XYZ file of C-alpha atoms in Angstrom:
636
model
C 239.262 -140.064 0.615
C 237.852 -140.237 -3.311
C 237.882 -136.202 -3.412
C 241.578 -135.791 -1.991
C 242.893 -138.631 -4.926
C 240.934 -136.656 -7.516
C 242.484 -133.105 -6.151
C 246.374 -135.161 -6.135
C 245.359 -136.591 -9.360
C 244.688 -133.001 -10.823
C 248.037 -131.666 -9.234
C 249.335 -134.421 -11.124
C 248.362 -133.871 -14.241
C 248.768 -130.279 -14.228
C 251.814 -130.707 -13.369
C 252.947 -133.342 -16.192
C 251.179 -130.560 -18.359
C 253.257 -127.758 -17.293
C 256.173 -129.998 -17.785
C 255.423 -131.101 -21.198
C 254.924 -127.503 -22.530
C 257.984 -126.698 -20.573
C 256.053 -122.894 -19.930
C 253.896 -121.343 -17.327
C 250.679 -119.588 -18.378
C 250.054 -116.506 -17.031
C 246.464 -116.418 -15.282
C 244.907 -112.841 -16.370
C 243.348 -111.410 -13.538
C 244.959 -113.410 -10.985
C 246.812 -110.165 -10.226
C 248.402 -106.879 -11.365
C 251.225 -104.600 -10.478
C 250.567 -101.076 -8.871
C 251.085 -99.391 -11.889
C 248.046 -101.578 -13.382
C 249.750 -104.232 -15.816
C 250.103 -108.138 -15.745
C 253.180 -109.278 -14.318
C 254.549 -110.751 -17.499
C 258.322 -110.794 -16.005
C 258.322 -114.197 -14.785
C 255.977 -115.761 -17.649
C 258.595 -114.509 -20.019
C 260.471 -117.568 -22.574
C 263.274 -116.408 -24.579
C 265.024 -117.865 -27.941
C 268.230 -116.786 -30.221
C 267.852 -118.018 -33.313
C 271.648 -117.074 -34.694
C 270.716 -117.899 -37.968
C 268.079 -115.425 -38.745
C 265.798 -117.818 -40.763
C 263.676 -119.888 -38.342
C 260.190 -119.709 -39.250
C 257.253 -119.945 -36.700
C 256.696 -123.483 -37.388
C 260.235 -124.143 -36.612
C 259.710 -121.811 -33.086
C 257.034 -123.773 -32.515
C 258.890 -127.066 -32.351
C 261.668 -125.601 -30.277
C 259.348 -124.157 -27.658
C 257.873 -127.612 -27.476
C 261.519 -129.514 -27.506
C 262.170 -127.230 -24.343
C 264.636 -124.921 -25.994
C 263.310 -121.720 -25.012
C 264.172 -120.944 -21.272
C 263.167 -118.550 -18.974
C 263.915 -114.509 -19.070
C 266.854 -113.756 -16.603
C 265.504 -110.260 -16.637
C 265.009 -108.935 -13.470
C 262.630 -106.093 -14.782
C 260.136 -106.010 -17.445
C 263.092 -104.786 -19.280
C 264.606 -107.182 -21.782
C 268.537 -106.350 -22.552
C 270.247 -108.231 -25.112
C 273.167 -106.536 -25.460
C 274.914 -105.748 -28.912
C 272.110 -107.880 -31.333
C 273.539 -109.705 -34.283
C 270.848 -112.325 -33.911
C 267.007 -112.288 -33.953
C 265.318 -112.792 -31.074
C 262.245 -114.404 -29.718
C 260.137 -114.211 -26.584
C 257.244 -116.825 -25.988
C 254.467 -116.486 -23.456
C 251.364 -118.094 -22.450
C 248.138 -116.433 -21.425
C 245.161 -118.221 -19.321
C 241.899 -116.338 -18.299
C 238.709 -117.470 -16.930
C 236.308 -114.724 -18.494
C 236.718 -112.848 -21.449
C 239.533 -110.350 -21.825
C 240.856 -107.593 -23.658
C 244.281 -106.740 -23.380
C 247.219 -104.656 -24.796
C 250.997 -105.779 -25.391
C 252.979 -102.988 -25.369
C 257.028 -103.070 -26.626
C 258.141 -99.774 -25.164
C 260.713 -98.925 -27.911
C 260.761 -97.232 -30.702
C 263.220 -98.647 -32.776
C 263.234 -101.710 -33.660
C 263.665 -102.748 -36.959
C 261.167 -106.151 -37.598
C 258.633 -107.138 -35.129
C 255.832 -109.684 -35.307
C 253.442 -111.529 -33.124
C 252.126 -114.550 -33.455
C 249.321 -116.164 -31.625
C 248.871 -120.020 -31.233
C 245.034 -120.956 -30.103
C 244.027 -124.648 -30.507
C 246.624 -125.371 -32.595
C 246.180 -122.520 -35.231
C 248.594 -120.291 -35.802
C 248.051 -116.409 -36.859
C 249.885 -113.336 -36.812
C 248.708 -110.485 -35.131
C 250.718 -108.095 -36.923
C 253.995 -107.502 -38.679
C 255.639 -103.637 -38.197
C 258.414 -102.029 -37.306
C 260.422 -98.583 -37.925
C 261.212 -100.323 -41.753
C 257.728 -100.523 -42.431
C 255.452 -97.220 -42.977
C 254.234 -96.083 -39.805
C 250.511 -97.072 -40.604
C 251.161 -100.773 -40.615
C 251.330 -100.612 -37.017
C 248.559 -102.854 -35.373
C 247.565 -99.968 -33.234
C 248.081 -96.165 -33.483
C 250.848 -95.481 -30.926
C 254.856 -94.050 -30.494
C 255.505 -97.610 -29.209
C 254.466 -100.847 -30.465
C 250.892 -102.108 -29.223
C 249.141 -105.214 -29.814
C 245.386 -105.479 -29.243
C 244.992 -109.008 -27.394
C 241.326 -110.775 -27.008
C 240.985 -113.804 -25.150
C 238.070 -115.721 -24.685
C 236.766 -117.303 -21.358
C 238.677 -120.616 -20.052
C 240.885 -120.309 -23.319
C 245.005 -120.816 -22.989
C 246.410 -119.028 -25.792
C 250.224 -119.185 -26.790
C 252.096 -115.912 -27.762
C 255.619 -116.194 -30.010
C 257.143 -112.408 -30.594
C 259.870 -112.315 -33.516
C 261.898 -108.944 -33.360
C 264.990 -108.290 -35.421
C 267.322 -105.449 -34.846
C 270.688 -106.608 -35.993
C 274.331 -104.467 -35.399
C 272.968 -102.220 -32.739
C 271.672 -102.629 -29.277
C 268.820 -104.257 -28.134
C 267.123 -103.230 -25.075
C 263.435 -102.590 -24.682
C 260.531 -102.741 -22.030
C 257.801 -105.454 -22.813
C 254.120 -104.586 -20.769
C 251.075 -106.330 -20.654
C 247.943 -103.991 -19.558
C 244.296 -104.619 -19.693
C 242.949 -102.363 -22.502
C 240.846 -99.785 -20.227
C 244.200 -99.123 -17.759
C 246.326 -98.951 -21.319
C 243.874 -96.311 -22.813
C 244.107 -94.381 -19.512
C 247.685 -94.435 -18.977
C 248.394 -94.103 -22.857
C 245.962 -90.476 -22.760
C 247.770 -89.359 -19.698
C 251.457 -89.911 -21.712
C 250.328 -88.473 -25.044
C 248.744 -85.051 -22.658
C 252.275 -84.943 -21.221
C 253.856 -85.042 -24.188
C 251.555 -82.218 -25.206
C 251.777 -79.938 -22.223
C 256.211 -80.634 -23.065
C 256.160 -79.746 -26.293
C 253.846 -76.576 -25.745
C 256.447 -75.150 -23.413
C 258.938 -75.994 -25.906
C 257.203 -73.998 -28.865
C 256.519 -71.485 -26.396
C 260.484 -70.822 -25.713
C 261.443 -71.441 -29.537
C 258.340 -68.455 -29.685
C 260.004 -65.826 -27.281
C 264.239 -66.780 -28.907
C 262.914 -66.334 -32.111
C 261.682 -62.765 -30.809
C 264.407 -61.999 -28.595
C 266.788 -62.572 -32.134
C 264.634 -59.857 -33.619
C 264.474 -57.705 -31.124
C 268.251 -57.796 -30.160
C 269.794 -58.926 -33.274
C 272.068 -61.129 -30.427
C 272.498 -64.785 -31.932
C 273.041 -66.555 -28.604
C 269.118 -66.970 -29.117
C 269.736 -68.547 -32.346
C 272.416 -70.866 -31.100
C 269.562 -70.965 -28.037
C 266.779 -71.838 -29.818
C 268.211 -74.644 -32.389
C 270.032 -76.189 -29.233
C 266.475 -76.744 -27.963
C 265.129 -77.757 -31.154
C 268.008 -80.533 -31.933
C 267.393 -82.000 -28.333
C 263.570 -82.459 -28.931
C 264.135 -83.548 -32.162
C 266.413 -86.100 -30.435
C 263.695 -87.113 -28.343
C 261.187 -87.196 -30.608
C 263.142 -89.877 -32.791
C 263.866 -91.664 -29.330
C 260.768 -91.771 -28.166
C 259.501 -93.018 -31.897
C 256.851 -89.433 -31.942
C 259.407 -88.034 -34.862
C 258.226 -91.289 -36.674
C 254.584 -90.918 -35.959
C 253.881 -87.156 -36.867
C 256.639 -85.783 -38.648
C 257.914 -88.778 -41.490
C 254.975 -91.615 -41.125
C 255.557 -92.112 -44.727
C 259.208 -92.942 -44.740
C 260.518 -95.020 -42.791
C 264.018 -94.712 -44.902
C 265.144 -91.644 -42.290
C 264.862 -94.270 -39.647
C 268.045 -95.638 -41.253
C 270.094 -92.451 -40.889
C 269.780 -93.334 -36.778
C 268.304 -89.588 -35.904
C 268.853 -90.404 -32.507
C 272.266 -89.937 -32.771
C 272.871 -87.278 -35.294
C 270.083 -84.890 -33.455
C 272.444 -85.066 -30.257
C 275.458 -84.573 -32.281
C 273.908 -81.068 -34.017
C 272.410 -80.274 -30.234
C 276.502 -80.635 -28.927
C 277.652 -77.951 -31.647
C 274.844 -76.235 -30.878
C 275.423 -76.232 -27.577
C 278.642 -75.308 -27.550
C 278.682 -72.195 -30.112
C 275.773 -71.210 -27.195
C 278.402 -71.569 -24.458
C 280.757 -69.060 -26.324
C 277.755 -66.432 -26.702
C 277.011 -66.813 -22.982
C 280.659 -66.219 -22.022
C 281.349 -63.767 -24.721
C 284.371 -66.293 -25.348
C 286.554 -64.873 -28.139
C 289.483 -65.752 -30.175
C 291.444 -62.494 -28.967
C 290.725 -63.261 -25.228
C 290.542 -67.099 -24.955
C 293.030 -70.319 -25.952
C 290.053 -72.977 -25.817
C 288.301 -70.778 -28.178
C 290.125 -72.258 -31.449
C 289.865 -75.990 -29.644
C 285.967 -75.575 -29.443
C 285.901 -74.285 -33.092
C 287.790 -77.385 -33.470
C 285.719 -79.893 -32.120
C 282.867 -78.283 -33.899
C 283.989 -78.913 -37.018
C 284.978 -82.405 -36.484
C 281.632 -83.242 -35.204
C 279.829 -81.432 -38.192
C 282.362 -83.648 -40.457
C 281.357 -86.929 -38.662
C 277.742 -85.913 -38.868
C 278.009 -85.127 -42.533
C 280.115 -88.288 -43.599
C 277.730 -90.467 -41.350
C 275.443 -89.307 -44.083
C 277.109 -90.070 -47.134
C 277.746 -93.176 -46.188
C 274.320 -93.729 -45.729
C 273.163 -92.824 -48.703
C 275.830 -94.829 -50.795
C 274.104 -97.830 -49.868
C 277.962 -99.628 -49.384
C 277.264 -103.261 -48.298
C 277.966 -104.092 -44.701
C 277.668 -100.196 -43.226
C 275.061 -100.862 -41.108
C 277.311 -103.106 -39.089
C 280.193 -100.376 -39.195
C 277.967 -97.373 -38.910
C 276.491 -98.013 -35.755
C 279.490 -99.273 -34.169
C 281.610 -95.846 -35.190
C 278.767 -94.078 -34.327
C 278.463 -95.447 -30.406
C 281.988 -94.784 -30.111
C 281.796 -91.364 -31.519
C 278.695 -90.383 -29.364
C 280.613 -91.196 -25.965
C 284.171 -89.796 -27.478
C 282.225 -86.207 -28.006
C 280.255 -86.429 -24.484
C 283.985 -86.681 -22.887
C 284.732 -83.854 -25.620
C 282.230 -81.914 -24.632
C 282.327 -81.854 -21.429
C 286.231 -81.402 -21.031
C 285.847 -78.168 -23.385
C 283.031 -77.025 -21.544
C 284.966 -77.028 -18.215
C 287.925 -75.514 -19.305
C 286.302 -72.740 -21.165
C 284.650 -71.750 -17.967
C 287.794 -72.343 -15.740
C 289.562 -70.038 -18.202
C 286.690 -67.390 -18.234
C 286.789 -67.418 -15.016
C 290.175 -67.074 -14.271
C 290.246 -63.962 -16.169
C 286.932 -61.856 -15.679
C 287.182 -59.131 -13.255
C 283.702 -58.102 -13.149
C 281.269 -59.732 -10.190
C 278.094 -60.029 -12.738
C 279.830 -61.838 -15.347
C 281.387 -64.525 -11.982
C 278.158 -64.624 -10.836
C 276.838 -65.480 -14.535
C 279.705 -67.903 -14.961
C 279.072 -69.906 -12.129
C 275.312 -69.971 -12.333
C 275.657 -71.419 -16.203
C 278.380 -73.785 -14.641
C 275.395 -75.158 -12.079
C 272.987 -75.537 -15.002
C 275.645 -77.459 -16.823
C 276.281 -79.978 -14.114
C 272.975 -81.127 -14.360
C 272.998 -81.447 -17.887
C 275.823 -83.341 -18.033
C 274.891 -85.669 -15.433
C 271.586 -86.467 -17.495
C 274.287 -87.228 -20.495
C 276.597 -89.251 -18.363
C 273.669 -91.753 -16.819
C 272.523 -92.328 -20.737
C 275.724 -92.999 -21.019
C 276.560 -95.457 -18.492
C 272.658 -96.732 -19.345
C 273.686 -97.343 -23.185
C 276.798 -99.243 -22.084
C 275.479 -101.217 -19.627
C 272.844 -102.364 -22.740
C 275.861 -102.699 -24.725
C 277.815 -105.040 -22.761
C 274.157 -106.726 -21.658
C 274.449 -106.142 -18.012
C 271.358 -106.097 -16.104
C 270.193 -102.579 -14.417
C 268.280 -103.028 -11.202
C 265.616 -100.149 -12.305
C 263.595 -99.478 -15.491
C 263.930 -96.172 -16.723
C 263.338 -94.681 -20.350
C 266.886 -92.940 -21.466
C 264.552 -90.167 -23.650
C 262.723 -89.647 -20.163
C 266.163 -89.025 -18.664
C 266.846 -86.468 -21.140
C 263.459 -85.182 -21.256
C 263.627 -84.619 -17.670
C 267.294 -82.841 -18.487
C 266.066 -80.706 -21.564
C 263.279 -79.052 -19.531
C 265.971 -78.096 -16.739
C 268.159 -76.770 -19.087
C 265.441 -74.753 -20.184
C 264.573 -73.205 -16.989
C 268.286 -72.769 -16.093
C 269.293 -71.540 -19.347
C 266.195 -69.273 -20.176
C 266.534 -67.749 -16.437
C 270.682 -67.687 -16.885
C 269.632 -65.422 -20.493
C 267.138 -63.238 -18.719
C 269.560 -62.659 -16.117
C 272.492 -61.746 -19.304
C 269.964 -59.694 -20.715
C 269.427 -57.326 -17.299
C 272.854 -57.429 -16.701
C 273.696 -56.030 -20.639
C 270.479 -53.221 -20.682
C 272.228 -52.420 -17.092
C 275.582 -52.259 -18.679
C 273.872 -50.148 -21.652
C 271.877 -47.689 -19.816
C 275.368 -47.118 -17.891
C 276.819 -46.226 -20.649
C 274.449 -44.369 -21.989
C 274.496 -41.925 -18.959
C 277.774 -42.108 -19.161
C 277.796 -40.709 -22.700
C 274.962 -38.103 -21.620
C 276.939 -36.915 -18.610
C 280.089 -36.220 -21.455
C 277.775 -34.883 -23.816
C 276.452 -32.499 -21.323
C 279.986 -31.487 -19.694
C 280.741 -30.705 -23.596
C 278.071 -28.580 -24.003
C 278.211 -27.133 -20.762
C 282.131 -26.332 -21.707
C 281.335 -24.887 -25.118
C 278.699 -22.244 -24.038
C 280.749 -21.389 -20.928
C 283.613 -20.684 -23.363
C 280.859 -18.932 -25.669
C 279.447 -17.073 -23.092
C 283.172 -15.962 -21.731
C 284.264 -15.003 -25.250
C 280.583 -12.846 -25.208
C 281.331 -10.823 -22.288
C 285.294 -10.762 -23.361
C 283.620 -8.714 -26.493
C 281.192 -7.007 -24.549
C 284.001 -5.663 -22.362
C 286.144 -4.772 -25.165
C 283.222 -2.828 -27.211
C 282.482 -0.946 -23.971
C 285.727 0.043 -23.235
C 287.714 0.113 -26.678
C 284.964 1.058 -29.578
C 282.521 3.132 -27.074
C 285.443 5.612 -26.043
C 286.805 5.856 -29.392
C 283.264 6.824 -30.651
C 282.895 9.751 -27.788
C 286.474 11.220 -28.923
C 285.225 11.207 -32.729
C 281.648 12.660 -31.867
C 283.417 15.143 -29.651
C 286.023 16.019 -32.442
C 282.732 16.829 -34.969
C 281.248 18.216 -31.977
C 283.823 21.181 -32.244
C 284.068 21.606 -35.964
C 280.139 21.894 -36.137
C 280.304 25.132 -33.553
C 282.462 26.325 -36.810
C 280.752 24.984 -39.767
C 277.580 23.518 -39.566
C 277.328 21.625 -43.179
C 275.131 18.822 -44.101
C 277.811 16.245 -44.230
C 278.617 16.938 -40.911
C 275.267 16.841 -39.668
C 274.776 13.890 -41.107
C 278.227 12.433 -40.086
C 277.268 12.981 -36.218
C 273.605 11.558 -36.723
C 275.477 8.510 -37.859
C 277.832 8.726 -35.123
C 275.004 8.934 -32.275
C 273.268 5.975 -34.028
C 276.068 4.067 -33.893
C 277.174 4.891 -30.009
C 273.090 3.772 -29.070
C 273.546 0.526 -31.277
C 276.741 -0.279 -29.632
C 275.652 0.088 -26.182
C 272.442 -1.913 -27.179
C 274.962 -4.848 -28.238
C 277.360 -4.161 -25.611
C 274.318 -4.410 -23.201
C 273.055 -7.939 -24.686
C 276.361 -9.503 -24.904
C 276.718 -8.460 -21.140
C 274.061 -7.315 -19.039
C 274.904 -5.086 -15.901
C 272.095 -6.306 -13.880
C 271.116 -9.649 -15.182
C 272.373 -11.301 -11.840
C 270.508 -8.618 -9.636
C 267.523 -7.533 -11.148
C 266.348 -10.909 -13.132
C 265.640 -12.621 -16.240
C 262.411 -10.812 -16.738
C 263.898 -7.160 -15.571
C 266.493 -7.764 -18.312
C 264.530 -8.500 -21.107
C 261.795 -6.208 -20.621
C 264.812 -3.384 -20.252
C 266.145 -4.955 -23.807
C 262.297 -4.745 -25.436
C 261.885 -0.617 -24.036
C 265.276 0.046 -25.562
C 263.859 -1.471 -28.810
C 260.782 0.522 -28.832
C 260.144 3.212 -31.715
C 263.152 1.367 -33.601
C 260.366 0.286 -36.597
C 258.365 -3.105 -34.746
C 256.499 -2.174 -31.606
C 257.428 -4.662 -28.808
C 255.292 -5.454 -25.888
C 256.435 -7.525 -22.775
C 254.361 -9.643 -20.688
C 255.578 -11.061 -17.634
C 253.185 -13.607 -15.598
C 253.480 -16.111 -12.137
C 255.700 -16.344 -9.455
C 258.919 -15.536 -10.355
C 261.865 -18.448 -9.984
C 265.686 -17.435 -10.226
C 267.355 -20.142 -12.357
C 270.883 -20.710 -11.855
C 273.146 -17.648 -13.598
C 274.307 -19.272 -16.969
C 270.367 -21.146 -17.689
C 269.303 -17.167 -17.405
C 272.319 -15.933 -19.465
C 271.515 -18.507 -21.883
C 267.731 -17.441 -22.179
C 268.429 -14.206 -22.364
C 270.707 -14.586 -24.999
C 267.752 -16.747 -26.717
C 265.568 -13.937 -25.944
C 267.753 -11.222 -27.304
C 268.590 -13.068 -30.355
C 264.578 -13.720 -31.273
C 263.763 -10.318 -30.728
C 266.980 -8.702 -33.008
C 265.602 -11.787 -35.901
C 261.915 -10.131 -35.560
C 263.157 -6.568 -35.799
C 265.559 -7.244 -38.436
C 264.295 -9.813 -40.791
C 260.444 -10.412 -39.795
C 258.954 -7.402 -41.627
C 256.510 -7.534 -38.644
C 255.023 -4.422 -37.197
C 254.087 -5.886 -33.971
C 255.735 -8.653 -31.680
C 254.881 -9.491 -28.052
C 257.541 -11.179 -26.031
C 256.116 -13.547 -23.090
C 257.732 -14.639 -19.957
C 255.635 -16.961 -17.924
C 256.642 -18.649 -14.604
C 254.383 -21.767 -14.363
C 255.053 -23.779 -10.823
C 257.006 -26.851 -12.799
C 258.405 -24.965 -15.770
C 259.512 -21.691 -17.236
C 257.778 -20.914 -20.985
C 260.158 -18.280 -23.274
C 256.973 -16.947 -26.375
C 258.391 -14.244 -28.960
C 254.835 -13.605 -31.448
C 254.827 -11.549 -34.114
C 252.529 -10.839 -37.038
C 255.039 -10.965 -39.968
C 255.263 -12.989 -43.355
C 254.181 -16.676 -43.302
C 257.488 -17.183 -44.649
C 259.249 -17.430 -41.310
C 262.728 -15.655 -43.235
C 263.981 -14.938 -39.953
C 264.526 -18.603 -38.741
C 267.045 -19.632 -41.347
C 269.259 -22.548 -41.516
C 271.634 -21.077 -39.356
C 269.189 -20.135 -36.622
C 267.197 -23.016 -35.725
C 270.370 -25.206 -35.009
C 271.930 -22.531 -33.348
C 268.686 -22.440 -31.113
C 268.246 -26.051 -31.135
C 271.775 -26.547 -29.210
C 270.984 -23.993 -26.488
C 267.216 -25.938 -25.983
C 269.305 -29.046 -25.715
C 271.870 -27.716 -23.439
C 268.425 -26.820 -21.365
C 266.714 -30.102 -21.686
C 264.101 -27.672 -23.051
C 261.447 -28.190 -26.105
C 261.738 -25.025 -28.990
C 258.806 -25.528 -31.015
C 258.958 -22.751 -34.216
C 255.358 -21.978 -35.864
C 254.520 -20.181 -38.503
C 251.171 -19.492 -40.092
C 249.231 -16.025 -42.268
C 248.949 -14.406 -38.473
C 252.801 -14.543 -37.836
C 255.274 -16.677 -36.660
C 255.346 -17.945 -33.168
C 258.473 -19.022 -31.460
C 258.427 -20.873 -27.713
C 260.590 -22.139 -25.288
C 259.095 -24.412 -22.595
C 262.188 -24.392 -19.773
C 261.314 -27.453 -16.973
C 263.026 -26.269 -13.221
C 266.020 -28.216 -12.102
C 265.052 -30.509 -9.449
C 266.965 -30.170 -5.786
C-alpha cells in the first residue's frame, strides 16, 4: 500500500513539474525515427517576439510565464510564412547516460541564428552564425547549420533557438540526430553531392568541346544553362556559401537563389531557339522570346543596382518584387516555351526535326513540373500553409537538373546525328554533281576530240595526198632541192597527222584494248629521237570505254611530253593489271628538272585522276622523272 502512494505521489509531482515548466522534455534514447533522429516534432515550443529586441533573459521568463506553446507543425518542418518577426523555438532534452548529439537547421539561409542552452540555471550560447556572418563562425563545418550537443547522465537541459530572417520566407527543417548517425548520414550527403557535381563538370567538359569542335553555340547556351541551375542549387543548398564565397557573406544579400534561376530561364530559352533552329525570318514568337529575355536580364540587372545602393527599406521591397517576378517569368516561360514548339511544329515538314520536337517537348514537361511544385511549395511557405510531406525544394530541382541533363544531352546527341546525316547527304549530293560535271565536260572533250580527229582524217589528210601528188608530178620533171625537200616535209607531215589523228581517235581502242592501243602508239614512236619500250603485265581487265579513252589519252599525252620536252633518250611505258587496281608508269631518264610537267600539265592531269578517283603521283630525281597512275576497278 506504502509503495503504490509513493509511485501516485511521484506521478504527482511530475506532473505539477511538467505543469509548472509548461514543456515536455524529450527523453534521448527513449526512441528514434527510421531515418535515425530524435523525434523532436512534438517536444517543439514556439515564440514571436514582434518586436525584435527580446533578449534571452526576457525568453526565459516567457517560457516560464507559459507563453511559448506548442509547434502546430505536423513535420519536422517549421513554416512561418512571410517573416517580419523573429522567431524562437524552445525545447527540453532529458537523458539517462551521457550523450552526444547534433541539432541540425536544414536551411541555408537564414540570416541570424543562435542557440542557447539553459543547465542548472546557467545560461550559455552555443553559437551565434548565420549567412551574415563569415562562413567560419559556424559552430560546426557544414552547408546547413549544426550544433554539437553534450549532455551529461540524468541531466535536463533547456534549449532556446533565436533565428531572424525578416521580409522573406521562413521555412526550414529542424533535426535532432545522435552524433555517430549525423556523421554517417552527413558523409553519405556530402559523397552525393560529389558523385552530382562530377557528372556535372563532366557535361560542362564534353559542351565546352563540342563548341570547339562544331563552332555550334547551342552548347554554349547548353552548358551555362547547366551551370546557372547548379549555381542555383549550390546557393540553395548553402554549398555556394561554403566553398565558393566563405569570406563574404555580403553576396548572400544579392539572394543568388533567385537571380541564378533567372540567368538559367534566358539561358534556357536562347537554348530552346538553337534546338529548334527558331528564327526571326521563320517564326512570330521569335521576337516575343527575345523579348522576355531582355526584360528578365533588365530585372536581373536592376535587382542589382538596387542592391548595391544600399536605399533604406529595399530589403523589404526587393524580396517581395522579386517572388512575384520569379513566378510571373515561370508562367512566362513556360507559355513561350509551348508556343514556340506548337508553332515549330506546325510548320516543319521534315519527320527528324517532329520527332526532335516532340522528344525536347517530353524533356520539357518534366522540367517544368519540377518548377511548378517549387512553385506551389514556395507559396504554400508564403501564405504559411502546412504541407503534409517534407521535401527539400533544391532536391526537387536537383532531381530535375540531372533529368534535364540526360534528356537534353541525349535530345543534342540525337541533333547532332541527325545534322552529320543531313551533312554527309549533302555532301554526296554535291559529289554526285561534281562528278556528273566532270563526267559532262570530258564527254564533251572527248566528243570535240574525235569531232577533230574526224575532220583531220578526212579534211587535212586528203588535202595533203592531192599536194604530195601535185609535187609528185613536177618532180618526174624537175627534180630540184626545194622540191625534194618540199615533199620530205610533206611526208613528215601526212605521218604526224595520222599519228594525231590516231591519238585523238583510235580505230581499235574498243576492240583490241587499252594495252593494244598504247603499245601500237609507243612502235609508231620508235626511231622518232627517245627509244620507247612497253611493258604490259597481269590479267587483263576491260574498263568501261570512256575510263580507257581517258587513260589513253593520259598515256598519249605523257609519252608526246617525254618525246618533246624531256630531253630523255630512253622512256619505258608500264601497264600493269593488279587484281584490285590498274597502275598507268611512263619512266624516263631525262633532266631532274621535270620541264615537261609544267603548270599547265599537272592540273590538266590532275582533273582526269580526279574524274578517275585515281592517285597521279609525279617524281622526279638525277635518274629521270617518273610519272604513275594507280586506277582502282569500279565495283559491281
Amino acid at each position: 500500500m506504502n509503495r503504490f502512494r509513493c509511485f501516485w505521489l511521484c506521478v504527482w509531482l511530475s506532473h505539477a513539474a511538467w505543469a509548472q515548466s509548461g514543456t515536455r522534455p524529450l527523453l534521448v534514447g527513449a526512441s528514434t525515427l527510421p531515418s535515425g533522429e530524435l523525434p523532436l516534432r512534438e517536444a517543439l515550443y514556439h515564440f514571436e517576439d514582434t518586436t525584435g529586441k527580446l533578449t534571452i533573459e526576457q525568453a526565459v521568463e516567457r517560457q516560464k510565464k507559459g507563453q511559448f506553446g506548442l509547434s502546430s507543425s505536423l513535420t519536422v518542418r517549421q513554416d512561418f510564412g512571410y517573416n517580419t518577426a523573429v522567431q524562437w523555438l524552445y525545447f527540453e532534452l532529458e537523458t539517462r547516460q551521457k550523450a552526444s548529439l547534433m541539432l541540425e537547421i536544414e536551411y541555408a539561409n537564414i540570416d541570424d541564428l543562435e542557440l542557447f542552452s539553459i543547465r542548472n540555471g546557467v545560461i550559455q550560447s552555443l553559437g551565434h552564425t548565420g549567412d551574415r556572418f563569415v562562413f567560419s563562425q559556424r559552430p560546426y563545418i557544414n552547408n546547413n547549420y549544426v550544433f554539437p550537443l553534450r549532455l551529461l547522465a540524468g541531466e535536463r537541459t533547456g534549449y532556446y533557438l533565436r533565428f531572424d530572417r525578416p521580409n522573406a520566407i521562413l521555412s526550414f527543417f529542424i533535426r535532432l540526430w545522435p552524433r555517430t548517425i549525423f556523421l554517417h548520414t552527413d558523409r553519405d550527403e556530402y559523397f552525393a553531392w560529389g558523385i552530382y557535381i562530377g557528372i556535372i563538370c563532366l557535361v560542362l567538359i564534353v559542351a565546352v568541346v563540342m563548341l570547339l569542335a562544331t563552332k555550334d553555340r547551342i552548347y554554349l547556351w547548353f552548358g551555362l544553362y547547366i551551370h546557372f541551375m547548379t549555381m542555383h542549387l549550390f546557393s540553395d543548398a548553402g554549398l555556394g556559401f561554403q566553398y565558393l564565397w566563405p569570406n563574404t557573406p555580403h553576396i548572400n544579400e544579392f539572394a543568388p537563389v533567385y537571380l541564378y534561376i533567372w540567368a538559367a530561364m534566358i539561358a534556357q530559352l536562347t537554348f530552346m531557339q538553337f534546338f529548334i533552329r527558331q528564327t526571326a525570318q521563320e517564326s512570330r514568337i521569335y521576337r516575343w522570346n527575345n523579348g522576355f529575355k531582355l526584360i528578365v536580364l533588365t530585372t536581373l540587372l536592376v535587382v542589382i543596382g538596387i542592391q548595391l545602393s544600399d536605399v533604406a527599406g529595399r530589403e523589404l521591397f526587393l524580396y517581395k518584387f522579386i517572388a512575384s517576378a520569379t513566378r510571373y517569368f515561370v508562367i512566362a516561360l513556360i507559355t513561350l516555351t509551348a508556343l514556340s514548339l506548337w508553332e515549330h511544329k506546325r510548320r516543319s515538314s521534315l519527320r527528324q526535326q517532329e520527332k526532335l520536337v516532340r522528344y525536347y517537348t517530353y524533356a520539357l514537361l518534366i522540367q517544368f513540373s519540377g518548377f511548378v511544385l517549387v512553385s506551389l511549395i514556395n507559396l504554400c511557405q508564403d501564405k504559411g500553409w502546412p504541407l503534409p510531406f517534407d521535401v527539400l525544394t533544391y532536391v526537387i530541382m536537383g532531381v530535375t537538373v540531372f533529368l534535364d541533363i540526360v534528356f537534353f544531352s541525349y535530345g543534342l546527341a540525337y541533333r547532332y546525328r541527325v545534322a552529320r546525316q543531313t551533312n554527309r547527304t549533302l555532301e554526296l549530293d554535291l559529289l554526285t554533281a561534281h562528278q556528273q560535271t566532270q563526267q559532262r565536260v570530258i564527254g564533251a572533250l572527248e566528243e570535240e576530240r574525235q569531232r577533230l580527229a574526224q575532220d583531220l582524217h578526212d579534211d587535212i589528210g586528203p588535202t595533203l595526198s592531192v599536194a604530195k601528188g601535185y609535187l609528185s608530178v613536177l618532180t618526174r620533171t624537175e627534180k630540184t632541192d626545194r622540191l625534194m625537200h618540199a615533199q620530205t616535209l610533206l611526208d613528215e607531215a601526212a605521218h604526224e597527222l595520222r599519228t594525231l589523228s590516231h591519238q585523238l581517235m583510235p580505230r581499235h581502242l574498243e576492240q583490241t584494248g587499252l594495252a593494244e592501243a598504247i603499245d601500237e602508239t609507243i612502235r609508231k614512236k620508235s626511231g622518232m629521237g627517245t627509244q620507247f619500250q612497253f611493258i604490259s603485265l597481269g590479267d587483263v581487265k576491260r574498263l568501261p570505254a570512256q575510263t580507257e579513252r581517258l587513260l589513253f589519252g593520259i598515256a598519249t599525252e605523257l609519252i608526246q611530253q617525254v618525246q618533246h620536252h624531256s630531253q630523255a633518250t630512253e622512256a619505258t611505258v608500264q601497264l600493269i593489271y593488279h587484281p584490285g587496281h590498274l597502275n598507268l608508269t611512263v619512266e624516263d631518264n631525262g633532266p631532274a628538272q621535270p620541264a615537261h610537267h609544267d603548270e599547265r600539265s599537272v592540273p590538266h592531269l590532275l582533273t582526269k585522276a580526279e574524274f578517275l578517283n585515281a592517285d597521279l603521283v609525279i617524281e622526279a630525281n638525277d635518274q629521270g622523272h617518273t610519272v604513275m597512275l594507280t586506277v582502282p576497278f569500279p565495283t559491281t
